[in-house]
Amino acid sequence: MKHFSLTCILYAFHICGFAQVGIGTVSPASSAALDVTSTSQGFLPPRMTLVQRNAIATPAQGLIIYCTNCGTTGGEPEFYAGTEWRNLAGGAPLSLAVGDNYGGGKVAYILQPGDPGYIAGQVHGLIAAATDQSSGTQWGCYGLDIPGADGIALGTGNQNTIDIVNGCGIVGIAARICYDLVLGSYSDWYLPSKDELNKLFINRVAIGGFANSAYWNSSEIDLNHAWGQYFVSGGQGFYLKVDTNYVRAVRTF
């Protein structure tokens, strides 16, 4: 069996002007610039640690590597999608951590066993916008009950937001700002529920950009009140729907 060095392959491409290179085949597929054919060997991409991967300067979109210490099973193949690393299945790399840039914002929380929506062996959670969407707006529709907008648990904020937007036509309210947001090419942002907002408070330093003030969540209490959270002490309490609080949108991944 003949072994070809990288220099030989590059020579064939650039010096001789070959349109294609075949390894293990004399007739490469017509759509392939490089066709590696084998029934006993595989293609081995560069192997590196997470730290080494993150040290790559300006990675090209489509760059493929194997991260040796990412994931839960000893490593995983990943590619650079232009703004972030993803695994080859297209999902979130298993190496994600709170505070990482990902999915149009910052990873705010990663689901743990027992959380609604947790799937063993997969990485899912919350992404927070990197900055606030408002420094002071109303929850909206004081005196009006919004059916369905009372979810407080992880995973309920999106439906709360949809119910608020459908039940309250006031422009510029907290839920509407998040619902209409398009950020980082993503348009599925929403106003977090009570428990989701608390995850943002817990991880506020890693996420960054929060004011020392109260933030709205999407969980309604009654006709006149909704839940909010003070991002100094972490206290959660009743706020009048006409109060003006900060807004930070989230989305799930």
Tab-separated table of C-alpha atoms in Angstrom:
chain	number	residue	atom	x	y	z
A	1	MET	CA	0.000	0.000	0.000
A	2	LYS	CA	1.361	3.411	-0.943
A	3	HIS	CA	1.446	6.227	1.625
A	4	PHE	CA	1.116	9.813	0.442
A	5	SER	CA	2.435	12.729	2.470
A	6	LEU	CA	0.483	15.938	2.903
A	7	THR	CA	3.126	17.603	0.721
A	8	CYS	CA	2.329	15.197	-2.102
A	9	ILE	CA	-1.388	15.873	-1.810
A	10	LEU	CA	-0.872	19.622	-1.779
A	11	TYR	CA	1.473	19.274	-4.752
A	12	ALA	CA	-1.194	17.381	-6.675
A	13	PHE	CA	-3.761	20.078	-5.887
A	14	HIS	CA	-1.780	23.269	-6.365
A	15	ILE	CA	1.205	22.497	-8.602
A	16	CYS	CA	-0.271	20.036	-11.043
A	17	GLY	CA	-3.692	21.676	-10.974
A	18	PHE	CA	-5.610	18.485	-10.190
A	19	ALA	CA	-9.286	19.187	-9.522
A	20	GLN	CA	-9.591	16.134	-7.281
A	21	VAL	CA	-7.524	13.852	-5.067
A	22	GLY	CA	-8.419	10.269	-4.280
A	23	ILE	CA	-6.948	8.267	-1.409
A	24	GLY	CA	-7.770	4.583	-1.741
A	25	THR	CA	-9.540	5.204	-5.038
A	26	VAL	CA	-8.513	6.128	-8.585
A	27	SER	CA	-11.961	7.518	-9.371
A	28	PRO	CA	-12.994	10.089	-6.737
A	29	ALA	CA	-16.662	11.027	-6.562
A	30	SER	CA	-17.370	13.824	-9.023
A	31	SER	CA	-18.582	16.172	-6.273
A	32	ALA	CA	-15.571	15.615	-3.999
A	33	ALA	CA	-12.324	17.571	-3.990
A	34	LEU	CA	-10.869	14.921	-1.678
A	35	ASP	CA	-12.275	11.375	-1.642
A	36	VAL	CA	-10.930	8.987	1.012
A	37	THR	CA	-12.130	5.447	0.405
A	38	SER	CA	-11.542	2.570	2.834
A	39	THR	CA	-13.348	-0.362	4.408
A	40	SER	CA	-10.846	-0.813	7.238
A	41	GLN	CA	-9.714	2.708	8.196
A	42	GLY	CA	-11.420	5.978	9.051
A	43	PHE	CA	-10.814	9.704	8.746
A	44	LEU	CA	-9.053	11.071	11.812
A	45	PRO	CA	-9.516	14.831	12.424
A	46	PRO	CA	-7.160	16.836	14.642
A	47	ARG	CA	-7.545	15.893	18.316
A	48	MET	CA	-7.280	18.547	21.003
A	49	THR	CA	-8.520	19.543	24.445
A	50	LEU	CA	-11.249	22.099	25.140
A	51	VAL	CA	-8.616	24.671	26.144
A	52	GLN	CA	-6.701	24.096	22.919
A	53	ARG	CA	-9.895	24.333	20.856
A	54	ASN	CA	-10.829	27.625	22.460
A	55	ALA	CA	-7.340	28.972	21.745
A	56	ILE	CA	-7.794	28.623	17.963
A	57	ALA	CA	-7.604	32.152	16.564
A	58	THR	CA	-10.507	33.076	14.255
A	59	PRO	CA	-11.642	29.517	13.418
A	60	ALA	CA	-13.060	29.140	9.918
A	61	GLN	CA	-16.727	28.297	9.552
A	62	GLY	CA	-16.991	24.535	9.050
A	63	LEU	CA	-13.705	23.743	10.823
A	64	ILE	CA	-13.848	20.200	12.258
A	65	ILE	CA	-11.944	18.937	15.305
A	66	TYR	CA	-12.263	16.187	17.896
A	67	CYS	CA	-12.443	17.547	21.441
A	68	THR	CA	-10.822	14.904	23.639
A	69	ASN	CA	-12.240	16.069	26.980
A	70	CYS	CA	-15.671	17.380	25.945
A	71	GLY	CA	-18.910	15.573	26.632
A	72	THR	CA	-19.858	12.847	29.056
A	73	THR	CA	-18.329	9.866	27.245
A	74	GLY	CA	-14.693	10.969	26.866
A	75	GLY	CA	-14.874	13.293	23.887
A	76	GLU	CA	-16.901	14.328	20.841
A	77	PRO	CA	-16.402	15.582	17.261
A	78	GLU	CA	-17.299	19.256	16.823
A	79	PHE	CA	-17.466	21.853	14.067
A	80	TYR	CA	-17.392	25.643	14.094
A	81	ALA	CA	-20.728	27.049	12.910
A	82	GLY	CA	-19.516	30.594	12.303
A	83	THR	CA	-20.170	32.040	15.747
A	84	GLU	CA	-20.023	29.010	18.043
A	85	TRP	CA	-18.866	25.396	18.293
A	86	ARG	CA	-21.453	22.638	17.836
A	87	ASN	CA	-21.281	18.871	17.937
A	88	LEU	CA	-21.584	17.022	14.625
A	89	ALA	CA	-25.236	16.235	15.304
A	90	GLY	CA	-25.851	19.986	15.155
A	91	GLY	CA	-26.651	20.316	18.845
A	92	ALA	CA	-25.024	22.122	21.708
A	93	PRO	CA	-21.502	20.917	22.492
A	94	LEU	CA	-21.470	18.917	25.702
A	95	SER	CA	-18.649	21.201	26.847
A	96	LEU	CA	-20.963	24.204	27.328
A	97	ALA	CA	-20.769	26.067	30.628
A	98	VAL	CA	-22.801	28.865	32.194
A	99	GLY	CA	-21.568	32.182	30.841
A	100	ASP	CA	-20.447	30.807	27.452
A	101	ASN	CA	-21.469	32.689	24.318
A	102	TYR	CA	-23.985	30.465	22.585
A	103	GLY	CA	-27.288	30.582	20.737
A	104	GLY	CA	-27.486	34.346	20.389
A	105	GLY	CA	-26.669	35.176	24.002
A	106	LYS	CA	-25.107	33.712	27.150
A	107	VAL	CA	-25.685	30.258	28.587
A	108	ALA	CA	-27.690	31.075	31.715
A	109	TYR	CA	-28.554	27.645	33.061
A	110	ILE	CA	-27.981	23.997	32.106
A	111	LEU	CA	-30.755	21.569	33.008
A	112	GLN	CA	-29.951	19.112	35.787
A	113	PRO	CA	-31.472	15.690	36.610
A	114	GLY	CA	-34.977	16.253	37.939
A	115	ASP	CA	-35.537	19.491	36.007
A	116	PRO	CA	-38.468	19.599	33.573
A	117	GLY	CA	-37.114	18.838	30.106
A	118	TYR	CA	-33.889	17.186	31.293
A	119	ILE	CA	-32.682	14.374	28.983
A	120	ALA	CA	-29.797	12.206	30.155
A	121	GLY	CA	-26.766	12.444	27.864
A	122	GLN	CA	-27.964	15.673	26.237
A	123	VAL	CA	-27.326	19.320	27.066
A	124	HIS	CA	-30.314	21.669	27.268
A	125	GLY	CA	-31.085	24.789	29.228
A	126	LEU	CA	-31.593	28.537	29.125
A	127	ILE	CA	-29.843	31.228	27.123
A	128	ALA	CA	-30.151	34.822	28.310
A	129	ALA	CA	-29.735	37.842	26.072
A	130	ALA	CA	-26.342	39.433	26.793
A	131	THR	CA	-27.938	42.802	27.644
A	132	ASP	CA	-31.266	44.064	28.978
A	133	GLN	CA	-34.146	44.646	26.566
A	134	SER	CA	-35.631	47.438	28.700
A	135	SER	CA	-34.571	49.540	31.644
A	136	GLY	CA	-38.140	50.212	32.693
A	137	THR	CA	-41.467	49.000	31.324
A	138	GLN	CA	-44.791	47.729	32.657
A	139	TRP	CA	-45.889	44.122	32.912
A	140	GLY	CA	-49.118	45.368	31.366
A	141	CYS	CA	-52.929	45.057	31.505
A	142	TYR	CA	-53.498	46.130	35.084
A	143	GLY	CA	-56.936	44.918	36.203
A	144	LEU	CA	-57.095	42.157	33.609
A	145	ASP	CA	-56.591	38.448	34.262
A	146	ILE	CA	-54.500	36.672	31.603
A	147	PRO	CA	-55.612	33.010	31.447
A	148	GLY	CA	-52.693	30.593	31.307
A	149	ALA	CA	-49.976	33.097	32.238
A	150	ASP	CA	-49.486	31.772	35.762
A	151	GLY	CA	-46.760	29.158	35.200
A	152	ILE	CA	-43.815	29.582	37.559
A	153	ALA	CA	-41.652	26.494	36.893
A	154	LEU	CA	-38.760	25.949	34.503
A	155	GLY	CA	-40.161	25.506	31.023
A	156	THR	CA	-43.313	27.603	31.514
A	157	GLY	CA	-42.070	31.067	30.562
A	158	ASN	CA	-42.550	30.688	26.826
A	159	GLN	CA	-46.212	29.714	27.133
A	160	ASN	CA	-46.745	32.482	29.688
A	161	THR	CA	-45.346	34.955	27.181
A	162	ILE	CA	-47.564	33.695	24.364
A	163	ASP	CA	-50.633	33.925	26.618
A	164	ILE	CA	-49.751	37.481	27.693
A	165	VAL	CA	-49.226	38.653	24.116
A	166	ASN	CA	-52.504	37.072	23.011
A	167	GLY	CA	-54.438	38.407	26.007
A	168	CYS	CA	-52.993	41.895	26.360
A	169	GLY	CA	-52.773	44.228	23.378
A	170	ILE	CA	-50.730	46.987	25.008
A	171	VAL	CA	-47.624	47.905	23.006
A	172	GLY	CA	-44.218	47.896	24.705
A	173	ILE	CA	-45.016	45.678	27.698
A	174	ALA	CA	-42.357	43.302	29.018
A	175	ALA	CA	-43.666	40.118	27.387
A	176	ARG	CA	-44.250	41.818	24.028
A	177	ILE	CA	-40.684	43.187	23.950
A	178	CYS	CA	-39.298	39.681	24.393
A	179	TYR	CA	-41.791	38.054	22.032
A	180	ASP	CA	-40.906	40.488	19.211
A	181	LEU	CA	-37.149	40.304	19.802
A	182	VAL	CA	-34.847	39.075	17.027
A	183	LEU	CA	-31.307	38.684	18.323
A	184	GLY	CA	-28.362	36.732	16.906
A	185	SER	CA	-30.690	35.463	14.100
A	186	TYR	CA	-32.981	33.910	16.754
A	187	SER	CA	-36.628	34.963	17.111
A	188	ASP	CA	-37.852	32.560	19.820
A	189	TRP	CA	-37.090	34.776	22.833
A	190	TYR	CA	-39.538	35.093	25.704
A	191	LEU	CA	-40.001	36.619	29.152
A	192	PRO	CA	-38.741	34.071	31.719
A	193	SER	CA	-41.034	32.535	34.308
A	194	LYS	CA	-40.525	33.081	38.045
A	195	ASP	CA	-38.203	30.071	38.459
A	196	GLU	CA	-36.385	30.744	35.181
A	197	LEU	CA	-35.651	34.333	36.204
A	198	ASN	CA	-34.296	33.066	39.511
A	199	LYS	CA	-31.738	30.965	37.570
A	200	LEU	CA	-30.608	34.174	35.876
A	201	PHE	CA	-30.220	35.830	39.264
A	202	ILE	CA	-28.191	32.917	40.653
A	203	ASN	CA	-25.851	33.040	37.631
A	204	ARG	CA	-25.987	36.825	37.149
A	205	VAL	CA	-22.213	37.309	37.482
A	206	ALA	CA	-21.362	34.759	34.780
A	207	ILE	CA	-24.100	36.085	32.484
A	208	GLY	CA	-23.291	39.735	33.136
A	209	GLY	CA	-24.908	43.080	32.416
A	210	PHE	CA	-27.650	43.110	35.030
A	211	ALA	CA	-28.699	46.276	36.842
A	212	ASN	CA	-29.124	46.529	40.605
A	213	SER	CA	-32.850	46.756	40.160
A	214	ALA	CA	-36.032	44.712	39.827
A	215	TYR	CA	-36.720	42.533	36.776
A	216	TRP	CA	-40.025	41.289	35.482
A	217	ASN	CA	-40.874	37.665	34.897
A	218	SER	CA	-43.891	36.323	33.019
A	219	SER	CA	-45.696	34.711	35.974
A	220	GLU	CA	-48.973	36.485	36.789
A	221	ILE	CA	-50.305	36.524	40.345
A	222	ASP	CA	-53.736	38.127	39.963
A	223	LEU	CA	-55.574	40.896	38.116
A	224	ASN	CA	-53.232	43.592	39.356
A	225	HIS	CA	-49.961	41.881	40.279
A	226	ALA	CA	-47.157	39.836	38.726
A	227	TRP	CA	-43.958	38.348	40.069
A	228	GLY	CA	-40.673	40.218	39.881
A	229	GLN	CA	-37.209	39.773	41.330
A	230	TYR	CA	-34.794	42.276	42.851
A	231	PHE	CA	-31.310	41.669	41.444
A	232	VAL	CA	-29.474	42.791	44.578
A	233	SER	CA	-30.892	40.624	47.346
A	234	GLY	CA	-32.583	38.110	45.058
A	235	GLY	CA	-35.928	38.697	46.736
A	236	GLN	CA	-38.976	37.669	44.714
A	237	GLY	CA	-42.174	39.557	45.331
A	238	PHE	CA	-45.483	40.994	44.180
A	239	TYR	CA	-45.274	44.008	41.875
A	240	LEU	CA	-48.127	46.065	40.492
A	241	LYS	CA	-48.496	45.456	36.763
A	242	VAL	CA	-48.145	49.210	36.211
A	243	ASP	CA	-44.733	49.300	37.929
A	244	THR	CA	-41.762	49.802	35.613
A	245	ASN	CA	-39.072	47.128	35.917
A	246	TYR	CA	-36.150	45.881	33.841
A	247	VAL	CA	-36.516	43.136	31.232
A	248	ARG	CA	-34.067	40.394	30.166
A	249	ALA	CA	-35.225	37.944	27.485
A	250	VAL	CA	-34.365	34.241	27.384
A	251	ARG	CA	-34.671	31.343	24.969
A	252	THR	CA	-34.151	27.596	25.361
A	253	PHE	CA	-31.672	25.279	23.699
